[in-house]
Amino acid sequence: MQTRSIKTKELSALLDQLRAAGVEIIAPARAPGVGRAVVYRRVSGFSDIIMGVQPRGTLKEHFLPASERILGWRRGGAHLELLEASTDCAPRIVLGAFPCDAAALEVVDAVMGWDYRDEFWFNRRQATIVVSIACDGGDESCFCHAVGLSPGSTRGADLMFVPVDGGFQVEVTTGRGQAWLEEHQEYFSEAGDSTQAVAFQERATTRSSQRPRPHMESIGRWLKNNFQHDYWDQLALRCHGCGACTMVCPTCHCFDLVDEPEGPEGGSRRRNWDTCQAATFTLHASGHNPRPGQGARYRQRILHKFSIYPARFHELLCTGCGRCSRVCSSGMDMLELLGEIHDMASITEPTTSPEARNEP
Amino acid sequence: MNIYQPTLMRIESVCDETPDTRTLRLVFKDPAMAERFSFKAGQFGEYSVLGHGESTLCIASSPTRTGYIECTFKKVGKLTSALHQLGPDDLIGFRGPYGNHFPLDKMHGANLLFIAGGIGLAPVRCVIWNVLDQRDRFGNISILYGARSVSDLVYKKELAQWAGMPHLRLWQTVDPGGETADWTGLVGFVPTVLQQVAPSSDDTFAVICGPPIMIRFTLPVLQSLGFPPERIYTTLENRMKCGLGKCGRCNIGSVYVCKDGPVFNAAQLQDLPPDM
């Protein structure tokens, strides 16, 4: 695939042109209101975009909204009519996806397309060009390198921008990305000297790879064999089950379906994000709960990511973005927990040394 | 049409099985949908009362009886309470059929033992009628059905029909204390009664459904009677929302009850982690 470059001024002009053509632009930008946190949101132009700060919310909410209408109904006397919800999506571009967030989209594709195709998800996927910007290596909570990704990973992105002086080096990673670039080629220049881009990527990789690297295969095996283990009870003493980790996770996709009456004549069925950390998640109407305690519920989160999803879809349900660790009010750090599991696995698997996880 | 879109079904008739358990006979409002629809014994659906939500229930009628489906439910939660308010000609939403089914092809020529407790007879009844409607394809049929009390027995009319059928053995039992003065059936818990009547396991498949505690104590009895785990089938329930393998709540380990199940044999159950 091609390598090109784009100057900041040209990128700004390109975004203006896209917006004029009716393309929705989603990018990291400050949210309005209290806190003004950086989130992925619809922006009006280049000047809104904040680069180099990992957004607090993930990109998933633009593909699987926190709450969306999936059905409507209208009633009148004995008459009842179901109103189909539209799954259409207008053309969009994400500019400045973090590589961990772009990769998450492709990871979640697997379950959304499993036998029954979720058109809400895939119509948004198809309508959206994803441009990621290479990450500078992240912070102490990041662990993309441990789950098979890197600050420069292009997974899930149609194009990858690498910051250089005055603009970006552009790597095209998909056929769709190539077609899009050709459509707008007047804004792009020849790739030129790649020294700066290479140096940026090397710096990022060095920073990220200095952090521990637990061995995911042996963790997977340990999880398979230790469904019942004191470790889960210990975690339950720390986790208070708020579920914030699942809300900020780019790969958590569990949802609830809820009817919301809107007056006596009609209403909407909505799909809302849900969390496996809530007791009601699995509670039967009879009162029986297969996961009655927090230990069982935290175990489910770890298992879903590092055992169940790999067993069913051959990949980890985690891109190492580190948001779960940053947001946890009781300081549970995913990289630390994976390290603990790695260490327990190393007792049963002597080939996995406890030291190995700290070797870059 | 997106995968979460239900279709409308009209309640054709209502049958009160017990004071809190009811069977609805449902027909598709759209004749084209009625024409197109088919299912296999053991599959389930998502039934909705618009404004109250959706719930997962098995299809309790047999696929050999076409033109309608039936669901049997106990009034316990939000959706079933709303469903219980409805009557003939009311409309509900339906999605399905979902999940796998009982392997009736594999059971051809063999004897069948059905064991059910309480409302657990609903999915078993679907298989029983399927088998009775294709009677010559199967060997001997035995049914052991238990409920907490006489008034908790569901499908009473059908139990009477089965009791009168040739080449069909039916044992009915109620828990100790649940019998009435005129009760002519057995008294005792299902696992105990199973041990007493000790049906033969020769060339026999067992199909079992009931409360978790009944299943837990019945499986060892079946094994002591010589049923290999591969010949004991049951249907699991777990809380579900989508029924399509997306919403992520029915997992037992890496098994999705909605897609890998709801029908499992006892050998498969043994391999599941204790997350039930």
XYZ file of C-alpha atoms in Angstrom:
636
model
C 0.000 0.000 0.000
C 0.998 3.594 -0.595
C 2.747 6.056 1.675
C 1.979 9.754 1.206
C 2.021 12.855 3.362
C -0.336 15.702 4.206
C 0.336 19.151 5.602
C -1.743 20.403 8.511
C -3.136 23.231 6.389
C -4.194 20.791 3.682
C -5.788 18.443 6.225
C -7.780 21.344 7.589
C -8.951 22.240 4.071
C -9.813 18.602 3.381
C -11.980 18.408 6.497
C -13.786 21.606 5.473
C -14.450 20.144 2.061
C -15.685 16.835 3.530
C -18.000 18.644 5.890
C -19.350 20.767 3.050
C -20.035 17.541 1.176
C -22.102 16.280 4.102
C -19.580 13.871 5.597
C -19.745 13.686 9.382
C -16.329 14.141 11.021
C -15.690 12.336 14.311
C -12.491 13.208 16.146
C -11.016 13.600 19.639
C -12.214 16.959 20.954
C -13.206 18.579 24.222
C -16.728 17.724 25.303
C -18.962 20.696 26.023
C -19.917 21.252 29.651
C -18.334 20.456 32.972
C -14.863 18.953 32.901
C -14.435 19.444 29.176
C -12.902 15.979 28.900
C -11.539 14.873 25.551
C -13.946 12.457 23.866
C -14.589 11.259 20.333
C -17.315 13.534 19.071
C -18.628 15.165 15.942
C -16.464 18.191 15.138
C -16.932 21.096 12.766
C -13.336 21.389 11.663
C -9.655 20.816 12.290
C -9.399 23.490 14.975
C -11.711 21.465 17.270
C -9.442 18.438 17.247
C -7.219 17.666 20.234
C -4.356 15.345 19.406
C -2.096 13.287 21.621
C -4.601 12.885 24.485
C -6.364 9.542 24.678
C -10.092 10.323 24.737
C -11.878 9.357 27.942
C -14.709 7.687 26.074
C -14.090 5.162 23.336
C -14.874 5.137 19.667
C -17.373 2.299 20.178
C -20.162 4.687 21.096
C -20.202 5.886 17.476
C -20.849 2.311 16.332
C -22.723 0.857 19.319
C -24.297 3.905 20.986
C -24.779 3.856 24.766
C -28.510 3.941 24.040
C -30.230 3.580 20.696
C -33.725 2.977 19.410
C -34.044 -0.399 17.720
C -37.830 -0.580 17.423
C -40.909 1.564 17.811
C -44.573 0.769 18.206
C -47.864 2.594 17.959
C -51.136 1.542 19.473
C -54.724 2.629 18.886
C -57.539 0.550 20.321
C -57.005 -3.029 19.207
C -54.543 -1.849 16.569
C -50.820 -2.350 17.159
C -48.166 -1.420 14.646
C -44.457 -2.152 14.862
C -42.180 0.546 13.477
C -38.865 -0.657 12.146
C -35.844 1.359 13.267
C -33.552 2.578 10.527
C -30.102 1.044 10.395
C -28.918 3.547 7.769
C -25.810 5.577 8.412
C -24.664 8.687 6.532
C -21.022 8.806 5.353
C -18.553 9.533 8.133
C -14.858 9.790 8.778
C -13.093 9.234 12.061
C -9.972 11.353 12.142
C -7.521 10.646 14.927
C -8.610 7.272 16.251
C -6.115 5.863 18.722
C -4.717 2.588 17.337
C -6.172 0.667 20.312
C -9.636 2.088 19.561
C -9.448 1.393 15.825
C -8.324 -2.201 16.493
C -11.253 -2.692 18.889
C -13.728 -2.118 16.062
C -12.294 -5.013 14.115
C -12.223 -7.218 17.229
C -15.924 -6.595 17.927
C -16.813 -7.216 14.239
C -16.399 -10.937 14.960
C -19.270 -11.203 17.462
C -21.482 -8.679 15.648
C -21.252 -10.789 12.502
C -21.512 -14.187 14.189
C -24.222 -15.976 12.136
C -26.695 -13.151 12.653
C -25.442 -9.886 11.178
C -26.054 -6.806 13.318
C -26.959 -4.200 10.695
C -26.860 -1.316 13.165
C -23.180 -2.067 13.724
C -22.140 -3.003 10.204
C -23.945 -0.193 8.380
C -22.049 2.239 10.585
C -18.828 0.352 9.971
C -19.347 0.482 6.214
C -20.247 4.164 6.209
C -17.127 5.139 8.154
C -13.540 5.682 7.004
C -11.259 5.229 10.006
C -8.068 7.283 10.065
C -5.934 6.611 13.092
C -3.044 8.677 14.343
C -0.028 6.768 15.620
C 0.191 6.837 19.409
C 3.257 8.234 21.155
C 3.496 5.214 23.457
C 0.795 5.937 26.004
C 1.011 6.007 29.779
C 1.579 3.571 32.634
C -1.908 2.050 32.271
C -1.419 1.152 28.613
C -0.566 -2.409 27.592
C -1.290 -2.751 23.866
C 2.081 -4.462 23.404
C 0.910 -7.269 25.737
C -2.166 -8.057 23.632
C -0.462 -8.232 20.259
C -0.803 -4.579 19.242
C 1.523 -1.579 19.308
C 1.373 2.242 19.359
C 1.711 2.116 15.582
C -0.691 -0.756 14.946
C -2.842 -0.175 11.870
C -5.470 -2.789 12.678
C -9.007 -1.505 12.112
C -7.748 1.655 10.397
C -8.124 2.463 6.700
C -5.301 4.968 6.927
C -2.712 5.722 9.587
C -1.279 9.201 10.116
C 2.129 9.515 11.778
C 2.900 12.984 13.184
C 5.837 14.810 11.550
C 6.793 18.487 11.510
C 4.017 20.507 9.889
C 1.750 17.552 9.197
C 1.579 13.781 8.915
C 3.070 10.922 7.029
C 0.177 8.878 5.650
C 0.148 5.084 5.424
C -2.686 3.508 3.487
C -3.685 0.194 5.037
C -6.879 -0.933 3.268
C -8.308 -0.869 -0.233
C -11.048 1.381 1.063
C -8.411 3.736 2.433
C -6.642 3.714 -0.913
C -9.841 4.567 -2.792
C -10.621 7.347 -0.340
C -7.125 8.808 -0.655
C -7.339 8.766 -4.439
C -10.667 10.541 -4.280
C -9.026 13.344 -2.306
C -5.516 13.131 -3.681
C -5.177 16.850 -4.362
C -4.720 17.369 -0.601
C -1.897 14.850 -0.293
C 1.778 15.137 -1.291
C 4.558 12.673 -1.987
C 5.784 10.789 1.089
C 9.230 12.385 1.087
C 11.759 11.703 3.807
C 10.484 9.155 6.338
C 13.179 9.750 8.991
C 10.903 11.711 11.326
C 8.011 9.262 11.094
C 10.292 6.295 11.711
C 11.825 8.050 14.707
C 8.350 8.817 16.137
C 7.314 5.180 15.821
C 10.559 3.927 17.347
C 10.241 6.267 20.336
C 6.647 5.117 20.872
C 7.547 1.430 20.666
C 10.429 1.893 23.098
C 8.180 3.636 25.627
C 5.405 1.084 25.373
C 7.634 -1.980 25.446
C 9.281 -0.914 28.696
C 6.140 -1.934 30.536
C 5.548 -5.541 31.706
C 4.490 -8.048 29.081
C 2.484 -10.904 30.619
C 2.286 -14.049 28.533
C -1.280 -14.186 27.212
C -1.263 -17.819 26.062
C -0.321 -19.154 29.481
C -2.798 -16.765 31.107
C -5.462 -18.216 28.808
C -4.572 -21.751 29.864
C -4.571 -20.822 33.552
C -8.008 -19.226 33.214
C -9.348 -22.352 31.565
C -8.190 -24.519 34.465
C -8.954 -22.231 37.399
C -12.616 -21.367 37.194
C -12.768 -22.048 40.896
C -9.889 -20.302 42.651
C -9.404 -18.128 45.743
C -8.026 -15.417 43.482
C -11.552 -14.467 42.351
C -12.683 -14.004 45.940
C -9.664 -11.810 46.622
C -10.526 -9.595 43.639
C -14.093 -9.349 44.902
C -12.790 -7.691 48.075
C -11.406 -4.856 45.969
C -13.956 -4.528 43.164
C -17.232 -2.940 44.194
C -18.978 -3.790 40.963
C -19.650 -0.292 39.627
C -19.065 -1.458 36.056
C -17.214 1.723 35.012
C -14.477 -0.468 33.476
C -17.006 -1.997 31.077
C -18.433 1.384 30.070
C -15.043 2.814 29.056
C -13.875 -0.407 27.415
C -13.609 -0.251 23.608
C -14.365 -3.974 23.246
C -17.072 -4.545 25.912
C -20.239 -4.877 23.871
C -22.814 -6.489 26.198
C -26.203 -4.858 26.044
C -29.695 -4.812 27.439
C -32.930 -4.470 25.486
C -35.457 -2.261 27.246
C -38.933 -1.016 26.344
C -39.649 2.626 27.034
C -43.295 3.593 26.752
C -43.803 7.132 25.439
C -47.357 7.772 26.523
C -50.235 5.319 26.150
C -50.054 5.247 22.345
C -46.551 4.082 21.705
C -42.950 3.809 22.654
C -39.495 2.631 21.759
C -37.432 -0.434 22.367
C -33.874 0.627 23.103
C -30.581 -1.174 23.185
C -28.546 0.119 26.122
C -25.017 -0.712 27.207
C -25.066 -3.147 30.076
C -22.429 -4.472 32.429
C -21.557 -7.995 33.540
C -20.523 -6.385 36.844
C -24.143 -5.808 37.901
C -25.944 -8.532 39.859
C -29.054 -8.010 37.737
C -27.119 -8.879 34.573
C -27.741 -12.600 34.997
C -30.547 -12.575 37.590
C -33.385 -14.926 36.628
C -37.016 -13.934 37.216
C -37.204 -16.870 39.649
C -34.637 -15.174 41.901
C -31.889 -17.630 40.966
C -28.620 -15.966 39.973
C -25.857 -17.977 38.303
C -23.352 -15.279 39.348
C -24.493 -14.196 42.774
C -21.202 -12.692 43.995
C -18.768 -10.054 42.795
C -16.000 -12.651 42.490
C -18.017 -14.575 39.895
C -18.846 -11.358 38.086
C -15.268 -10.062 37.955
C -14.146 -13.508 36.828
C -16.651 -13.289 33.976
C -15.106 -10.018 32.791
C -11.600 -11.487 32.808
C -12.784 -14.754 31.232
C -14.795 -13.066 28.501
C -11.745 -11.039 27.467
C -8.944 -13.541 27.820
C -10.576 -16.976 27.567
C -14.116 -17.024 26.128
C -13.584 -14.636 23.216
C -10.286 -16.279 22.219
C -12.007 -19.694 22.363
C -14.904 -18.562 20.177
C -13.398 -15.897 17.927
C -9.668 -16.622 18.069
C -8.643 -13.282 19.472
C -8.450 -11.388 22.730
C -11.355 -9.136 23.638
C -8.927 -6.437 24.751
C -6.720 -3.936 22.940
C -4.761 -2.800 25.992
C -6.055 0.789 25.950
C -5.768 0.916 29.741
C -8.996 2.842 30.345
C -10.334 0.219 32.787
C -7.299 0.791 34.995
C -7.474 4.591 34.775
C -11.162 4.743 35.638
C -11.219 2.214 38.500
C -12.003 3.894 41.800
C -10.510 1.023 43.774
C -7.289 1.063 41.807
C -7.602 -2.261 40.058
C -5.025 -2.230 37.327
C -5.565 -4.686 34.473
C -1.868 -4.951 33.619
C -1.129 -5.694 37.279
C -3.876 -8.347 37.436
C -2.643 -9.986 34.239
C 0.824 -10.011 35.809
C -0.578 -11.754 38.892
C -2.301 -14.376 36.764
C 0.892 -14.773 34.732
C 2.767 -15.444 37.977
C 0.213 -18.033 39.116
C 0.430 -19.669 35.682
C 4.211 -19.793 35.944
C 3.926 -22.054 38.999
C 2.000 -24.657 37.015
C 3.918 -23.982 33.804
C 7.606 -23.741 34.646
C 8.373 -22.541 31.105
C 6.575 -19.288 31.932
C 8.954 -17.671 34.363
C 7.654 -14.933 36.686
C 10.435 -12.709 35.381
C 9.455 -13.228 31.765
C 6.553 -10.808 31.972
C 8.897 -7.951 32.791
C 11.183 -8.595 29.892
C 10.575 -6.217 27.028
C -35.468 -6.192 8.613
C -32.840 -5.988 11.362
C -32.182 -8.983 13.571
C -33.904 -7.489 16.642
C -37.172 -6.772 14.814
C -40.053 -8.889 16.124
C -43.133 -9.837 14.137
C -46.653 -9.644 15.491
C -48.547 -12.692 16.717
C -52.192 -12.811 17.705
C -53.290 -14.695 20.788
C -55.766 -17.260 19.486
C -56.629 -18.884 22.787
C -55.637 -18.950 26.428
C -55.489 -22.005 28.672
C -54.953 -21.673 32.409
C -52.795 -24.608 33.463
C -52.557 -23.621 37.133
C -53.523 -20.441 39.013
C -50.276 -18.778 37.872
C -49.276 -20.769 34.791
C -50.841 -20.180 31.429
C -50.523 -21.444 27.856
C -51.070 -19.096 24.935
C -51.769 -20.347 21.453
C -50.327 -17.836 18.989
C -50.738 -17.296 15.259
C -48.745 -14.962 13.027
C -50.668 -11.851 12.044
C -48.936 -11.863 8.670
C -50.041 -14.938 6.650
C -46.766 -14.873 4.675
C -44.841 -15.151 7.920
C -47.066 -18.060 9.028
C -46.304 -19.768 5.725
C -42.563 -19.246 6.052
C -42.155 -20.132 9.721
C -40.782 -23.475 10.821
C -38.913 -24.705 13.865
C -37.578 -27.830 15.520
C -38.369 -29.331 18.897
C -36.312 -27.613 21.594
C -35.903 -24.213 19.953
C -36.947 -21.030 21.737
C -38.239 -17.567 20.950
C -38.203 -14.026 22.300
C -41.745 -13.013 23.191
C -42.591 -9.382 23.840
C -45.384 -7.306 25.272
C -44.648 -3.918 23.758
C -43.962 -1.469 26.552
C -42.941 -4.193 28.994
C -40.049 -5.882 27.212
C -39.047 -9.261 25.900
C -38.591 -12.637 27.511
C -37.117 -15.958 26.471
C -39.516 -18.920 26.419
C -39.358 -22.254 24.668
C -41.824 -23.105 21.934
C -44.012 -25.545 23.858
C -46.042 -26.873 20.946
C -44.800 -29.509 18.541
C -43.411 -28.634 15.098
C -45.730 -31.349 13.742
C -48.712 -29.155 14.659
C -48.520 -26.345 12.141
C -50.393 -23.064 11.849
C -49.715 -21.960 15.409
C -47.184 -22.069 18.222
C -47.779 -22.263 21.948
C -45.880 -20.863 24.882
C -46.404 -21.748 28.507
C -45.266 -19.357 31.205
C -45.511 -18.814 34.918
C -46.323 -15.342 36.172
C -43.122 -14.473 38.040
C -41.543 -11.350 36.573
C -42.264 -8.142 34.729
C -42.844 -9.579 31.266
C -44.760 -12.675 32.350
C -47.019 -10.514 34.524
C -47.773 -8.310 31.506
C -48.311 -11.377 29.325
C -50.705 -12.765 31.919
C -52.913 -9.663 31.492
C -53.512 -10.386 27.824
C -56.326 -12.378 26.279
C -57.624 -13.637 22.924
C -57.004 -11.335 19.936
C -54.349 -9.313 21.750
C -51.103 -8.909 19.826
C -47.604 -9.690 21.042
C -44.156 -9.521 19.447
C -42.171 -12.635 18.582
C -38.639 -13.307 17.350
C -37.313 -16.750 16.591
C -36.886 -19.639 16.388
C -33.452 -19.567 17.977
C -30.972 -22.095 19.313
C -30.371 -25.761 18.602
C -32.896 -28.587 18.996
C -33.333 -32.099 20.364
C -31.642 -34.602 18.019
C -34.792 -36.541 17.135
C -33.123 -38.016 14.031
C -30.600 -39.697 16.305
C -33.418 -41.082 18.469
C -35.277 -42.849 15.655
C -35.940 -46.482 16.524
C -34.907 -46.037 20.147
C -37.007 -46.024 23.322
C -37.634 -42.683 24.993
C -37.873 -41.710 28.639
C -39.193 -38.222 29.373
C -38.693 -36.733 32.824
C -40.065 -33.333 33.768
C -40.709 -31.280 36.871
C -43.236 -28.443 37.177
C -43.287 -26.052 34.254
C -40.239 -27.920 32.920
C -42.799 -30.084 31.146
C -43.262 -27.293 28.548
C -40.157 -27.991 26.401
C -40.502 -31.750 27.021
C -44.148 -31.681 25.926
C -43.004 -30.239 22.585
C -40.824 -33.319 22.059
C -43.504 -35.719 23.382
C -46.116 -34.566 20.853
C -43.516 -34.501 18.090
C -42.713 -38.128 18.867
C -46.366 -39.181 19.342
C -47.240 -37.630 15.970
C -44.539 -39.831 14.414
C -45.272 -42.789 16.678
C -43.987 -45.555 14.361
C -40.502 -44.042 14.234
C -39.851 -44.587 17.945
C -39.846 -47.494 20.400
C -41.387 -47.539 23.870
C -42.278 -44.236 25.446
C -42.263 -43.536 29.186
C -43.037 -40.262 30.908
C -42.277 -39.365 34.511
C -43.793 -36.050 35.528
C -43.728 -34.452 38.932
C -44.941 -31.191 40.431
C -44.953 -29.640 43.889
C -48.662 -30.253 44.339
C -51.649 -31.530 42.388
C -52.679 -27.982 41.523
C -49.186 -27.296 40.124
C -49.448 -30.019 37.454
C -49.532 -28.413 34.001
C -51.160 -29.785 30.811
C -53.667 -31.796 32.912
C -55.834 -32.624 29.880
C -52.841 -33.921 27.984
C -51.648 -35.960 30.960
C -55.078 -37.657 30.936
C -54.722 -38.293 27.195
C -51.250 -39.785 27.619
C -52.438 -41.955 30.498
C -54.951 -43.579 28.148
C -52.547 -44.249 25.307
C -51.381 -47.772 24.531
C -47.618 -48.449 24.592
C -47.025 -45.379 26.729
C -46.179 -45.504 30.432
C -46.935 -42.428 32.474
C -45.960 -41.910 36.105
C -47.274 -38.798 37.757
C -46.015 -37.740 41.136
C -46.351 -34.839 43.529
C -43.992 -33.786 46.311
C -44.854 -35.187 49.756
C -47.611 -33.015 51.205
C -48.724 -31.860 47.757
C -51.280 -34.631 47.289
C -55.049 -34.262 47.566
C -57.550 -36.772 48.991
C -58.498 -38.025 45.527
C -54.926 -38.131 44.120
C -54.320 -41.482 42.448
C -50.757 -40.829 41.314
C -47.496 -41.289 43.179
C -46.141 -39.215 46.041
C -42.433 -38.402 46.168
C -39.722 -36.298 44.581
C -38.850 -37.038 40.960
C -35.372 -38.537 41.626
C -36.785 -40.857 44.321
C -39.679 -41.965 42.134
C -37.301 -42.538 39.231
C -35.251 -44.842 41.442
C -38.402 -46.752 42.469
C -39.916 -47.216 39.014
C -36.429 -47.867 37.564
C -37.143 -47.729 33.815
C -34.805 -49.699 31.574
C -31.956 -47.854 29.924
C -31.701 -50.417 27.085
C -31.522 -48.576 23.784
C -33.188 -45.612 25.494
C -32.690 -41.843 25.341
C -33.700 -39.715 28.311
C -35.062 -36.177 27.842
C -35.224 -34.234 31.081
C -36.217 -30.734 32.137
C -37.177 -29.166 35.429
C -35.879 -27.006 38.248
C -32.046 -27.047 38.586
C -32.271 -28.961 41.875
C -34.386 -31.697 40.289
C -31.973 -32.060 37.384
C -28.990 -32.185 39.742
C -30.442 -35.102 41.732
C -31.979 -36.913 38.764
C -28.814 -37.156 36.644
C -27.003 -39.515 39.074
C -30.103 -41.750 39.257
C -30.205 -41.968 35.454
C -26.534 -42.864 35.392
C -27.067 -45.559 38.039
C -29.844 -46.967 35.820
C -27.252 -47.318 33.069
C -27.977 -44.250 30.930
C -24.711 -43.038 29.400
C -24.356 -39.225 29.620
C -24.468 -38.973 25.808
C -28.034 -40.344 25.884
C -29.379 -37.921 28.462
C -30.629 -34.658 26.958
C -31.780 -31.548 28.747
C -32.541 -27.947 27.882
C -30.964 -25.105 29.860
C -32.293 -21.692 30.514
C -30.336 -18.596 31.311
C -31.263 -14.973 31.284
C -31.057 -13.761 27.700
C -31.776 -10.560 25.847
C -30.932 -11.034 22.190
C -31.060 -14.823 21.747
C -28.580 -14.305 18.912
C -25.144 -14.547 20.542
C -24.562 -10.802 20.839
C -25.747 -9.447 24.186
C -23.272 -11.495 26.199
C -25.279 -12.628 29.214
C -26.128 -16.299 28.776
C -22.529 -17.593 28.805
C -21.598 -20.622 30.850
C -17.845 -20.559 30.390
C -17.274 -20.263 26.649
C -20.675 -21.765 25.858
C -23.425 -19.458 24.632
C -26.682 -21.063 25.804
C -28.573 -19.167 23.085
C -26.477 -20.484 20.195
C -24.769 -23.667 21.375
C -27.899 -24.646 23.294
C -30.407 -24.573 24.798
C -30.287 -28.372 24.292
C -27.263 -30.157 25.751
C -26.516 -33.737 26.668
C -25.208 -34.678 30.097
C -21.709 -35.297 28.733
C -21.603 -31.707 27.519
C -22.920 -30.476 30.872
C -20.102 -32.268 32.682
C -17.594 -30.213 30.695
C -19.177 -26.879 31.616
C -17.729 -24.823 34.465
C -19.986 -24.577 37.546
C -21.516 -21.249 36.488
C -25.178 -22.249 36.623
